Amino acid sequence: MLEGVVVKMMGPDFLLWRCLHSGPLTKETVDQPQPHPACPWEEFKRRNVPLLAKLTEVYGACAVVAMDEDRIVGQLRFYPAFLCSMAASGPGLCLQQRFPAGPADDLAARTFPPLSRLEDKTLFVHCLMTGSPQQERNPYQRKGLGAAMVRRLAEWAKANGWQAIEANAFEDLDLIYAVTGSAGKMFWEKLGFRVVETRVEPALMRENDFVKALRRQAAARGLSAKCVANQYRMRLDLTG
Ligand SMILES: CC(C)(COP(=O)(O)OP(=O)(O)OC[C@H]1O[C@@H](n2cnc3c(N)ncnc32)[C@H](O)[C@@H]1OP(=O)(O)O)[C@@H](O)C(=O)NCCC(=O)NCCS
């Protein structure tokens, strides 16, 4: 892994309420986003900070971060499984999206049962990112940071009484790693996760440039065009 980079659970002192698309963030720069036509930053901050603070208070953490000195250069967000399936929030928990792709505005005001009262003690990895994927130069990718964040999560989750970690994955194609925040199946398998369910992601069945590019990458690796739409639910059992 990169020398000097520390991987740790995100604490209440520095809540990363937006993502790293624009570059690494410090405690100061996180609150100074550049204007963006699709991102109402003040609205997102008002919604996200209380949500992250409450999750941290009730469960101890809701993200793993990689720190290069005072800058966050990697993030892994996770949520208890019940939160992902809460009727009104649906699967959308992206902090840089409006509801329903992002959390409902009142999500933080709802009751979050403590872990001891949760029937399903599974954590779900919502997304991960190392460095700033949209930037031309990314010195933080493919250096083991992503894997280190998952290992840190597994250690913490086991020590805190969670029974499993799940994540979605797709085929091991460059474009999947470049833009999805879910990684390829191999990334998770190397960390001990196993496929427990395979479903078809309708968005990856469409005829658009992204899907066509995925199919070209699949063909170059001898994979069928159909498989690019496969979404794998990966699971790591922590009870053994
Ligand atoms: C997915 C991601 C977090 C992986 O993090 P990373 O720190 O680069 O991954 P690691 O170095 O820990 O890689 C572990 C293994 O995963 C696999 N892997 C990682 N990146 C890969 C790639 N681009 N292509 C193929 N396999 C890859 C490899 O098996 C790798 O092991 P190896 O390097 O020994 O071969 C990173 O690619 C990323 O940030 N992608 C952009 C995500 C994004 O845009 N998220 C926002 C969505 S809103």
Coordinates of C-alpha atoms and ligand atoms in Angstrom, one line a residue:
M1 CA 0.0 0.0 0.0
L2 CA 1.0 3.6 -0.4
E3 CA 3.5 4.8 2.2
G4 CA 2.1 7.3 4.7
V5 CA -1.5 6.7 3.8
V6 CA -3.6 5.7 6.9
V7 CA -6.8 3.7 6.6
K8 CA -9.3 4.3 9.4
M9 CA -13.0 4.4 10.3
M10 CA -14.5 7.8 9.6
G11 CA -15.1 9.5 13.0
P12 CA -17.6 12.3 14.0
D13 CA -14.8 14.9 13.9
F14 CA -14.6 14.9 10.0
L15 CA -17.8 13.7 8.3
L16 CA -17.2 13.4 4.6
W17 CA -20.6 14.6 3.4
R18 CA -19.7 14.6 -0.3
C19 CA -17.5 12.4 -2.5
L20 CA -14.0 12.7 -3.9
H21 CA -14.9 13.4 -7.5
S22 CA -13.2 16.8 -7.5
G23 CA -10.1 15.6 -5.7
P24 CA -8.9 14.8 -2.1
L25 CA -10.7 16.7 0.6
T26 CA -9.7 18.2 3.9
K27 CA -11.9 19.4 6.8
E28 CA -11.8 22.8 5.2
T29 CA -12.2 22.0 1.5
V30 CA -15.1 19.6 2.1
D31 CA -17.2 22.7 2.9
Q32 CA -16.0 24.6 -0.2
P33 CA -17.4 22.8 -3.2
Q34 CA -17.1 24.3 -6.6
P35 CA -20.4 25.3 -8.1
H36 CA -21.9 22.4 -10.1
P37 CA -25.1 22.6 -12.2
A38 CA -26.3 19.2 -10.9
C39 CA -25.3 19.5 -7.2
P40 CA -27.3 21.7 -4.8
W41 CA -24.4 21.6 -2.3
E42 CA -26.1 23.4 0.6
E43 CA -29.1 21.2 0.3
F44 CA -27.0 18.0 0.3
K45 CA -24.9 19.2 3.2
R46 CA -28.1 19.9 5.3
R47 CA -29.4 16.4 4.5
N48 CA -26.1 14.4 4.7
V49 CA -24.4 15.8 7.8
P50 CA -27.2 14.8 10.2
L51 CA -27.6 11.4 8.6
L52 CA -23.9 10.6 8.8
A53 CA -23.7 12.0 12.3
K54 CA -26.6 9.8 13.5
L55 CA -25.3 6.7 11.8
T56 CA -21.9 7.3 13.5
E57 CA -23.6 7.9 16.8
V58 CA -25.8 4.8 16.7
Y59 CA -23.4 2.3 15.0
G60 CA -20.0 3.8 15.6
A61 CA -19.2 4.5 12.0
C62 CA -20.6 4.5 8.4
A63 CA -17.5 4.9 6.3
V64 CA -13.9 4.0 6.0
V65 CA -11.5 6.7 4.9
A66 CA -7.9 6.7 3.6
M67 CA -5.9 9.7 4.8
D68 CA -2.8 11.1 3.2
E69 CA -1.8 13.5 6.0
D70 CA -4.9 15.8 6.5
R71 CA -6.5 14.8 3.1
I72 CA -9.1 12.1 2.6
V73 CA -7.9 10.3 -0.6
G74 CA -10.1 7.2 -0.4
Q75 CA -13.6 6.5 0.9
L76 CA -15.8 3.4 1.4
R77 CA -19.4 4.0 2.5
F78 CA -21.4 1.4 4.2
Y79 CA -24.9 1.1 5.8
P80 CA -26.8 -1.5 7.8
A81 CA -28.8 -3.6 5.4
F82 CA -32.1 -2.5 6.9
L83 CA -31.4 1.1 5.8
C84 CA -30.9 0.0 2.2
S85 CA -34.3 -1.7 2.1
M86 CA -36.2 0.9 4.1
A87 CA -39.4 1.3 2.1
A88 CA -39.2 5.1 1.6
S89 CA -35.5 5.4 0.9
G90 CA -35.3 2.4 -1.5
P91 CA -31.8 1.5 -2.6
G92 CA -30.8 5.1 -3.2
L93 CA -28.3 6.3 -0.7
C94 CA -25.9 8.2 -3.0
L95 CA -25.0 11.3 -1.0
Q96 CA -24.6 13.4 -4.2
Q97 CA -28.1 12.6 -5.6
R98 CA -31.5 13.8 -4.7
F99 CA -34.2 11.3 -3.5
P100 CA -34.9 8.7 -4.7
A101 CA -31.4 8.0 -6.0
G102 CA -30.2 9.7 -2.8
P103 CA -31.5 9.5 0.7
A104 CA -34.9 10.9 1.7
D105 CA -34.6 14.4 3.3
D106 CA -36.1 13.1 6.6
L107 CA -34.0 9.9 6.8
A108 CA -31.9 11.1 9.7
A109 CA -35.1 11.9 11.7
R110 CA -36.3 8.2 11.6
T111 CA -35.6 5.6 14.2
F112 CA -32.4 3.6 13.7
P113 CA -32.5 0.5 16.0
P114 CA -29.2 -0.3 17.7
L115 CA -27.3 -3.3 16.4
S116 CA -28.5 -5.5 19.3
R117 CA -32.1 -5.1 18.1
L118 CA -31.4 -5.7 14.4
E119 CA -32.5 -9.1 13.1
D120 CA -30.2 -8.8 10.0
K121 CA -26.7 -7.9 11.2
T122 CA -25.4 -7.3 7.7
L123 CA -23.6 -4.3 6.5
F124 CA -23.9 -3.3 2.9
V125 CA -21.0 -1.5 1.1
H126 CA -22.7 1.2 -0.9
C127 CA -19.7 2.6 -2.8
L128 CA -16.0 3.0 -2.7
M129 CA -13.5 5.3 -4.4
T130 CA -9.8 5.7 -4.3
G131 CA -8.2 9.0 -5.4
S132 CA -10.3 11.1 -7.7
P133 CA -11.4 8.8 -10.5
Q134 CA -12.6 11.6 -12.8
Q135 CA -9.2 13.3 -12.7
E136 CA -6.6 12.7 -15.3
R137 CA -3.9 11.7 -12.9
N138 CA -4.7 9.4 -10.0
P139 CA -1.7 8.4 -7.9
Y140 CA -4.0 6.5 -5.4
Q141 CA -5.5 3.8 -7.6
R142 CA -4.3 0.3 -8.0
K143 CA -2.0 0.6 -5.0
G144 CA -4.1 -1.6 -2.6
L145 CA -6.0 1.2 -1.0
G146 CA -9.4 -0.1 -2.0
A147 CA -8.6 -3.5 -0.6
A148 CA -7.2 -2.0 2.6
M149 CA -10.4 -0.1 3.2
V150 CA -12.5 -3.3 2.8
R151 CA -10.1 -5.2 5.2
R152 CA -10.4 -2.4 7.8
L153 CA -14.2 -2.6 7.5
A154 CA -14.2 -6.3 7.9
E155 CA -12.0 -6.1 11.1
W156 CA -14.1 -3.3 12.6
A157 CA -17.4 -5.0 11.7
K158 CA -16.4 -8.4 13.2
A159 CA -15.1 -6.7 16.4
N160 CA -18.4 -4.8 16.7
G161 CA -20.8 -7.7 16.3
W162 CA -21.8 -7.5 12.7
Q163 CA -22.3 -10.9 11.0
A164 CA -21.7 -10.3 7.4
I165 CA -20.7 -7.7 4.8
E166 CA -22.3 -7.5 1.4
A167 CA -21.6 -5.5 -1.8
N168 CA -22.7 -5.4 -5.4
A169 CA -20.2 -6.2 -8.1
F170 CA -20.1 -6.4 -11.9
E171 CA -17.7 -8.1 -14.4
D172 CA -14.0 -7.3 -14.2
L173 CA -14.0 -4.6 -16.9
D174 CA -11.9 -1.4 -16.9
L175 CA -15.0 0.7 -17.2
I176 CA -16.7 -0.9 -14.2
Y177 CA -13.7 0.0 -12.1
A178 CA -13.5 3.4 -13.6
V179 CA -17.0 4.7 -12.9
T180 CA -19.3 2.5 -10.9
G181 CA -18.0 2.6 -7.3
S182 CA -18.9 -1.1 -7.0
A183 CA -15.7 -2.7 -8.5
G184 CA -15.4 -6.0 -10.4
K185 CA -16.2 -9.4 -9.0
M186 CA -12.5 -10.3 -8.7
F187 CA -11.8 -7.3 -6.3
W188 CA -14.3 -8.8 -3.8
E189 CA -13.3 -12.4 -4.4
K190 CA -9.7 -11.6 -3.5
L191 CA -11.0 -10.3 -0.2
G192 CA -12.9 -13.5 0.6
F193 CA -16.3 -12.4 -0.6
R194 CA -18.4 -15.0 -2.5
V195 CA -21.3 -14.6 -5.0
V196 CA -24.6 -15.3 -3.3
E197 CA -26.9 -14.0 -6.0
T198 CA -26.7 -13.0 -9.6
R199 CA -29.3 -10.6 -11.1
V200 CA -29.6 -8.7 -14.3
E201 CA -29.2 -4.9 -14.0
P202 CA -31.8 -3.4 -16.4
A203 CA -29.7 -0.2 -16.9
L204 CA -26.9 -2.4 -18.4
M205 CA -29.3 -4.0 -20.9
R206 CA -30.0 -0.7 -22.7
E207 CA -28.5 0.3 -26.0
N208 CA -26.3 3.2 -25.2
D209 CA -22.7 4.2 -25.6
F210 CA -21.7 3.1 -22.1
V211 CA -23.2 -0.4 -22.5
K212 CA -21.7 -0.7 -26.0
A213 CA -18.3 0.2 -24.6
L214 CA -18.7 -2.4 -21.9
R215 CA -19.6 -5.0 -24.5
R216 CA -16.5 -4.2 -26.5
Q217 CA -14.3 -4.6 -23.3
A218 CA -16.1 -7.9 -22.6
A219 CA -15.5 -9.2 -26.1
A220 CA -11.8 -8.3 -25.9
R221 CA -11.7 -10.5 -22.8
G222 CA -13.6 -13.4 -24.4
L223 CA -16.7 -12.7 -22.4
S224 CA -20.2 -12.7 -23.8
A225 CA -22.0 -9.5 -24.5
K226 CA -24.8 -10.6 -22.2
C227 CA -22.7 -10.9 -19.1
V228 CA -22.0 -7.2 -18.9
A229 CA -25.5 -6.7 -17.3
N230 CA -24.8 -9.2 -14.5
Q231 CA -24.9 -7.8 -11.1
Y232 CA -23.4 -10.0 -8.4
R233 CA -24.3 -9.8 -4.7
M234 CA -21.0 -10.6 -2.9
R235 CA -21.0 -11.7 0.7
L236 CA -18.4 -12.1 3.4
D237 CA -19.4 -14.1 6.4
L238 CA -18.0 -12.8 9.6
T239 CA -19.3 -15.4 12.0
G240 CA -16.6 -18.1 11.3
Ligands
LIG1 C1 -12.9 0.4 -7.4 C2 -11.8 1.1 -6.8 C3 -12.2 1.7 -5.5 C4 -10.7 0.0 -6.5 O1 -9.7 0.6 -5.7 P1 -8.1 0.4 -5.8 O2 -7.5 1.1 -4.6 O3 -7.6 0.9 -7.1 O4 -8.0 -1.1 -5.8 P2 -6.8 -2.1 -5.3 O5 -5.5 -1.5 -5.6 O6 -7.0 -2.3 -3.8 O7 -7.1 -3.4 -6.1 C5 -7.3 -4.7 -5.6 C6 -7.6 -5.6 -6.7 O8 -8.8 -5.3 -7.4 C7 -8.7 -5.5 -8.8 N1 -8.7 -4.3 -9.6 C8 -8.6 -3.0 -9.1 N2 -8.7 -2.1 -10.1 C9 -8.8 -2.8 -11.2 C10 -9.0 -2.4 -12.6 N3 -9.0 -1.1 -12.9 N4 -9.1 -3.4 -13.5 C11 -9.1 -4.7 -13.2 N5 -8.9 -5.1 -11.9 C12 -8.8 -4.2 -10.9 C13 -7.3 -6.2 -9.0 O9 -7.5 -7.6 -8.9 C14 -6.5 -5.7 -7.8 O10 -5.5 -6.5 -7.4 P3 -4.0 -6.3 -8.1 O11 -3.7 -4.8 -8.2 O12 -3.1 -7.0 -7.2 O13 -4.2 -6.9 -9.5 C15 -11.2 2.1 -7.7 O14 -11.0 1.5 -9.0 C16 -12.0 3.4 -7.9 O15 -12.0 4.3 -7.1 N6 -12.9 3.4 -9.0 C17 -13.7 4.6 -9.2 C18 -15.0 4.4 -8.5 C19 -15.9 5.6 -8.6 O16 -15.9 6.3 -9.6 N7 -16.8 5.7 -7.6 C20 -17.8 6.7 -7.6 C21 -19.1 6.2 -8.0 S1 -20.2 7.5 -7.7

